[in-house]
Short mmCIF file of C-alpha atoms in Angstrom, two decimals:
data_model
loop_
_atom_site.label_atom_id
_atom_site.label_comp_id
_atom_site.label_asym_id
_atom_site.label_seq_id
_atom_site.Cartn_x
_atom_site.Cartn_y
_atom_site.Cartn_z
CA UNK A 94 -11.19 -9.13 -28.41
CA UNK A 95 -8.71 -9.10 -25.81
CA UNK A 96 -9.75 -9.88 -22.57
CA UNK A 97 -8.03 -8.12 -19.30
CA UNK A 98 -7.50 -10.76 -16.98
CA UNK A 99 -7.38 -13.94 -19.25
CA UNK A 100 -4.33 -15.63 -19.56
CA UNK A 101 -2.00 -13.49 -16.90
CA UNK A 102 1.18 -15.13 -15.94
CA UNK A 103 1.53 -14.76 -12.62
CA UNK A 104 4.60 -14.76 -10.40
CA UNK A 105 5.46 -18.22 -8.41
CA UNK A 106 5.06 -16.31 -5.35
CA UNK A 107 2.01 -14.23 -5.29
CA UNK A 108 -0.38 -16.91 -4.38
CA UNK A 109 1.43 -17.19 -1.05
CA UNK A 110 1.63 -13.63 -0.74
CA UNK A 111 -2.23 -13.16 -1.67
CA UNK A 112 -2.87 -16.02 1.21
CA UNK A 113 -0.77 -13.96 4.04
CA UNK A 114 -2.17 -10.58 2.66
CA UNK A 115 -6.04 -12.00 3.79
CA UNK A 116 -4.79 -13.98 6.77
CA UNK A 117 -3.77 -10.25 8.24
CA UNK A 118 -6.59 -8.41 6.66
CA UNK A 119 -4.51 -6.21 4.21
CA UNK A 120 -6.24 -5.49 1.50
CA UNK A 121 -4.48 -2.56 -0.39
CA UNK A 122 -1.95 -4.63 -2.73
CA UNK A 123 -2.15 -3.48 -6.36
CA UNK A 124 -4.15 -4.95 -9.29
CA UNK A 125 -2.64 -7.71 -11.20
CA UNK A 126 -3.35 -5.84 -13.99
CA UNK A 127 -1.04 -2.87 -12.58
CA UNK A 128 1.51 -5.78 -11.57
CA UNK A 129 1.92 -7.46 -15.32
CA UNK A 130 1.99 -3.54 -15.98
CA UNK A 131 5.26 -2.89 -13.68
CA UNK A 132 6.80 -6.43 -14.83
CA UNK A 133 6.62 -5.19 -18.47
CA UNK A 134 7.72 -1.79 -17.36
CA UNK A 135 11.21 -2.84 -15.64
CA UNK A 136 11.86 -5.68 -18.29
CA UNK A 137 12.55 -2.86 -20.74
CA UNK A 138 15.39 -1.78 -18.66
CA UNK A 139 18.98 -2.96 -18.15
CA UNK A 140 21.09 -2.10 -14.84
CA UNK A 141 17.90 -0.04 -13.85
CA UNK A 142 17.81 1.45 -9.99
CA UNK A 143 14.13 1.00 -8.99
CA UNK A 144 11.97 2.36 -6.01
CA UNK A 145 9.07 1.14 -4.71
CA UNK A 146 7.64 3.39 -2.30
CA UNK A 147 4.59 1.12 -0.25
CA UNK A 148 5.70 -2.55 -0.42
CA UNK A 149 2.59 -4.11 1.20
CA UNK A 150 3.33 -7.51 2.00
CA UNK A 151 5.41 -7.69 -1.65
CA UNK A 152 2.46 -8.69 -4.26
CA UNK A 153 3.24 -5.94 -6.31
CA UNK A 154 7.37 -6.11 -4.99
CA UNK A 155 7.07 -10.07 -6.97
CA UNK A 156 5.31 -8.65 -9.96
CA UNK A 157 8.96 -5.91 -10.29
CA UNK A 158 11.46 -8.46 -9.77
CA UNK A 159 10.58 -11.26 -11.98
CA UNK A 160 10.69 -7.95 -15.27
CA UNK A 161 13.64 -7.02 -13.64
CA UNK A 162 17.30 -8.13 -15.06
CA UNK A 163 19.85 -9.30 -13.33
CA UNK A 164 22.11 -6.44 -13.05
CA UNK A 165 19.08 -4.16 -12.06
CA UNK A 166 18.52 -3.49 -7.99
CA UNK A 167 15.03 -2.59 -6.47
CA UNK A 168 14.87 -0.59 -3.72
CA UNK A 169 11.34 -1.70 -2.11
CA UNK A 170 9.92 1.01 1.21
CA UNK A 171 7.00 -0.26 4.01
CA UNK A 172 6.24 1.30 7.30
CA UNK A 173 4.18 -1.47 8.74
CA UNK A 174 6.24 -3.97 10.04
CA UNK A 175 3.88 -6.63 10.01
CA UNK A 176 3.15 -6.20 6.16
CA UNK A 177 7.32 -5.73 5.48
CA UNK A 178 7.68 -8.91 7.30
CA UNK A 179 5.63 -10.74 5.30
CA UNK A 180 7.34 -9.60 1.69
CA UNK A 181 10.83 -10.18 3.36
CA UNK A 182 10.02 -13.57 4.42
CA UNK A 183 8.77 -15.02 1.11
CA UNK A 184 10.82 -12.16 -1.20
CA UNK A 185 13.67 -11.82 0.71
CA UNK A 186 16.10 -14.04 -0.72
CA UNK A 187 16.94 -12.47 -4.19
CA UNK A 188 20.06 -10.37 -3.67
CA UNK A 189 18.75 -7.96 -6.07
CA UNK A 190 16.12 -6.39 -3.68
CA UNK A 191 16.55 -4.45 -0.56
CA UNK A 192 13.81 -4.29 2.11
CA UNK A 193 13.19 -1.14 3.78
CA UNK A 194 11.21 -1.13 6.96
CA UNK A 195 10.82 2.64 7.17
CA UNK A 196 8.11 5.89 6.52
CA UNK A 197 8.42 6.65 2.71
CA UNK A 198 8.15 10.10 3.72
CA UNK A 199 11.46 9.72 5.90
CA UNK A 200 13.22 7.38 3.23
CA UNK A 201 12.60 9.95 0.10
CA UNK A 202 14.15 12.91 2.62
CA UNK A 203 16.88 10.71 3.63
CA UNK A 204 17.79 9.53 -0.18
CA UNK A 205 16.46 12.64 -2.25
CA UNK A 206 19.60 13.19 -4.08
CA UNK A 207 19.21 9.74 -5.29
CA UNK A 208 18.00 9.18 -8.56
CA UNK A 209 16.05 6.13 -9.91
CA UNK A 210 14.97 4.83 -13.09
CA UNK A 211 11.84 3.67 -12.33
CA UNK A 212 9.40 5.00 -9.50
CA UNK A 213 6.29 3.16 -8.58
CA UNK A 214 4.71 5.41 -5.47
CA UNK A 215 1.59 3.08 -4.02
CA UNK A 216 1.71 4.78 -0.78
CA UNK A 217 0.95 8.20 0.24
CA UNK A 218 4.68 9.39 0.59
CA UNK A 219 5.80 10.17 -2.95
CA UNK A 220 2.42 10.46 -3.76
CA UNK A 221 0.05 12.65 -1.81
CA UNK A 222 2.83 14.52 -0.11
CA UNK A 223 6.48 15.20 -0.87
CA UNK A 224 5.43 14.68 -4.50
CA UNK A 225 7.61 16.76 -5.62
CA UNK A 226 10.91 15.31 -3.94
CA UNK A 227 9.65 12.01 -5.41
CA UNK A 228 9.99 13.79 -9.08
CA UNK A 229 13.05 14.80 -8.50
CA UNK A 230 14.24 11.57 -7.89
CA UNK A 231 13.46 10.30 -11.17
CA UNK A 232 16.50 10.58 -13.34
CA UNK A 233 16.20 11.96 -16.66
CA UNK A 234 14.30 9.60 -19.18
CA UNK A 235 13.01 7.24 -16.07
CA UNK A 236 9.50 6.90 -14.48
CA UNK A 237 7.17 7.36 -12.45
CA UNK A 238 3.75 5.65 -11.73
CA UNK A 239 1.13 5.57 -9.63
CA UNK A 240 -2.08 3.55 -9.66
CA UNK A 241 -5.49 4.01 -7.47
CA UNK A 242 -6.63 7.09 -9.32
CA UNK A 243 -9.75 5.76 -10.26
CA UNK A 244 -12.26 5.57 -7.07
CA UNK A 245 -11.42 1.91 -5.53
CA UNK A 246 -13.31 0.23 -2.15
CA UNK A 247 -10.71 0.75 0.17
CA UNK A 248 -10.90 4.81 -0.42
CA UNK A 249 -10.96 6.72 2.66
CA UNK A 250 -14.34 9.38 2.69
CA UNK A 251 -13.05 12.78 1.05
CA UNK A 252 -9.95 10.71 -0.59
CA UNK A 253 -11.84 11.83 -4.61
CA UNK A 254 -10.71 15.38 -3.85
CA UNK A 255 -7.04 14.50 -2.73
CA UNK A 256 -6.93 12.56 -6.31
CA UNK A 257 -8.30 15.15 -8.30
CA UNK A 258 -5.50 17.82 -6.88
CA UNK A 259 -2.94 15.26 -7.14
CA UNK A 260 -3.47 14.72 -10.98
CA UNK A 261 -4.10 18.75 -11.44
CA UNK A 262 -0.67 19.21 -10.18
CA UNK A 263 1.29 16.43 -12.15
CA UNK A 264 -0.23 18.06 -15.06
CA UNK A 265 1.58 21.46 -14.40
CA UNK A 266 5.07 19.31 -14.79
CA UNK A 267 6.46 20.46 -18.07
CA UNK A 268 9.64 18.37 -16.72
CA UNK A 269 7.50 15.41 -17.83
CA UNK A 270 5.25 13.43 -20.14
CA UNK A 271 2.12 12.38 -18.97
CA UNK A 272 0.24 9.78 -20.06
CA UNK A 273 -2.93 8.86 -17.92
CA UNK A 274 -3.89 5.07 -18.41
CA UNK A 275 -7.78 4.93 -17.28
CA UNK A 276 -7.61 0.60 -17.23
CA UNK A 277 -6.87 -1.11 -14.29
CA UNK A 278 -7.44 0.87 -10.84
CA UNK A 279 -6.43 4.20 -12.66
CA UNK A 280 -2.46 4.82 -13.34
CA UNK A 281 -0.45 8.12 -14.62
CA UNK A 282 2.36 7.20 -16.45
CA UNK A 283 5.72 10.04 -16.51
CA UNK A 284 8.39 10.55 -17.98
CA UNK A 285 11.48 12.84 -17.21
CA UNK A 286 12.16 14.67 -20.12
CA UNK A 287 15.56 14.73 -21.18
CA UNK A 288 16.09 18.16 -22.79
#
């Protein structure tokens, strides 16, 4: 039987990052699970132009760029300065990634004729709200994914019912496959359709 979390390669730098995530209290990074998820994901691209909307302090960022190929670029998004710190400081040195210390919300208005092959929204912008912009980002044939649909610790009281009406919508996008993944925290998995 295969077992989840046995045997999980993970990235040189994520035990660091784990340590500075708990030394500041920040507990919303993603799964490991969702992060060998997102490696696999972006490995199966070449040249890809990826967007990471909610870097954290970069566990999930690490888990992207070690898929990623050489020629692709991530584009990686955090408002909290402290947390963006932290994944520029140990992340910041690979020329393929740029660090965005910004509001998602303002960087998808700002950059919404951009289009990216790969979309992994773990923050609210791009997510719960301007949703659609973030779709619209994708480019045809790319992705988009989210994780946290299933209920998780850190949840917010009410949060179920902002879930439930984000996943009703998505499933109105006949621009898209959907594919919902209930392993790990809870992830949809799009596609943009290409005719």
């Amino acid at each position: 039987m295969m077992e989840d979390h046995n045997n999980i390669h993970f990235p040189a730098s994520t035990s660091i990052l784990v340590q500075k995530a708990s030394e500041i209290g920040f507990i919303a990074s993603c799964d490991e699970l969702t992060g060998s998820f997102l490696r696999m994901i972006v490995a199966s691209y070449t040249r890809a132009n990826i967007l990471e909307l909610g870097t954290g302090v970069g566990f999930s960022t690490a888990w992207i760029l070690e898929g990623m190929d050489q020629e692709s670029r991530l584009t990686t998004v955090e408002m909290d300065e402290v947390c963006a710190a932290i994944a520029r400081e140990i992340l910041g040195d690979d020329p393929r990634a740029t660090f965005v210390t910004e509001d998602g919300g303002h960087f998808i208005e700002k950059h919404a004729n951009e289009l990216y092959d790969v979309i992994f929204a773990d923050t609210w912008p791009g997510k719960f709200y301007l949703i659609e912009e973030a779709l619209n980002m994708v480019a045809p044939g790319g992705l988009y994914i989210i994780d946290d649909l299933n209920p998780q610790p850190n949840w917010p009281e009410g949060h179920g019912s902002k879930v439930e009406a984000l996943i009703a919508y998505l499933e109105t996008r006949e621009d898209f496959f959907m594919s919902k993944l209930n392993w790990s925290t809870g992830l949809i998995l799009m596609t943009r359709r290409t005719a």
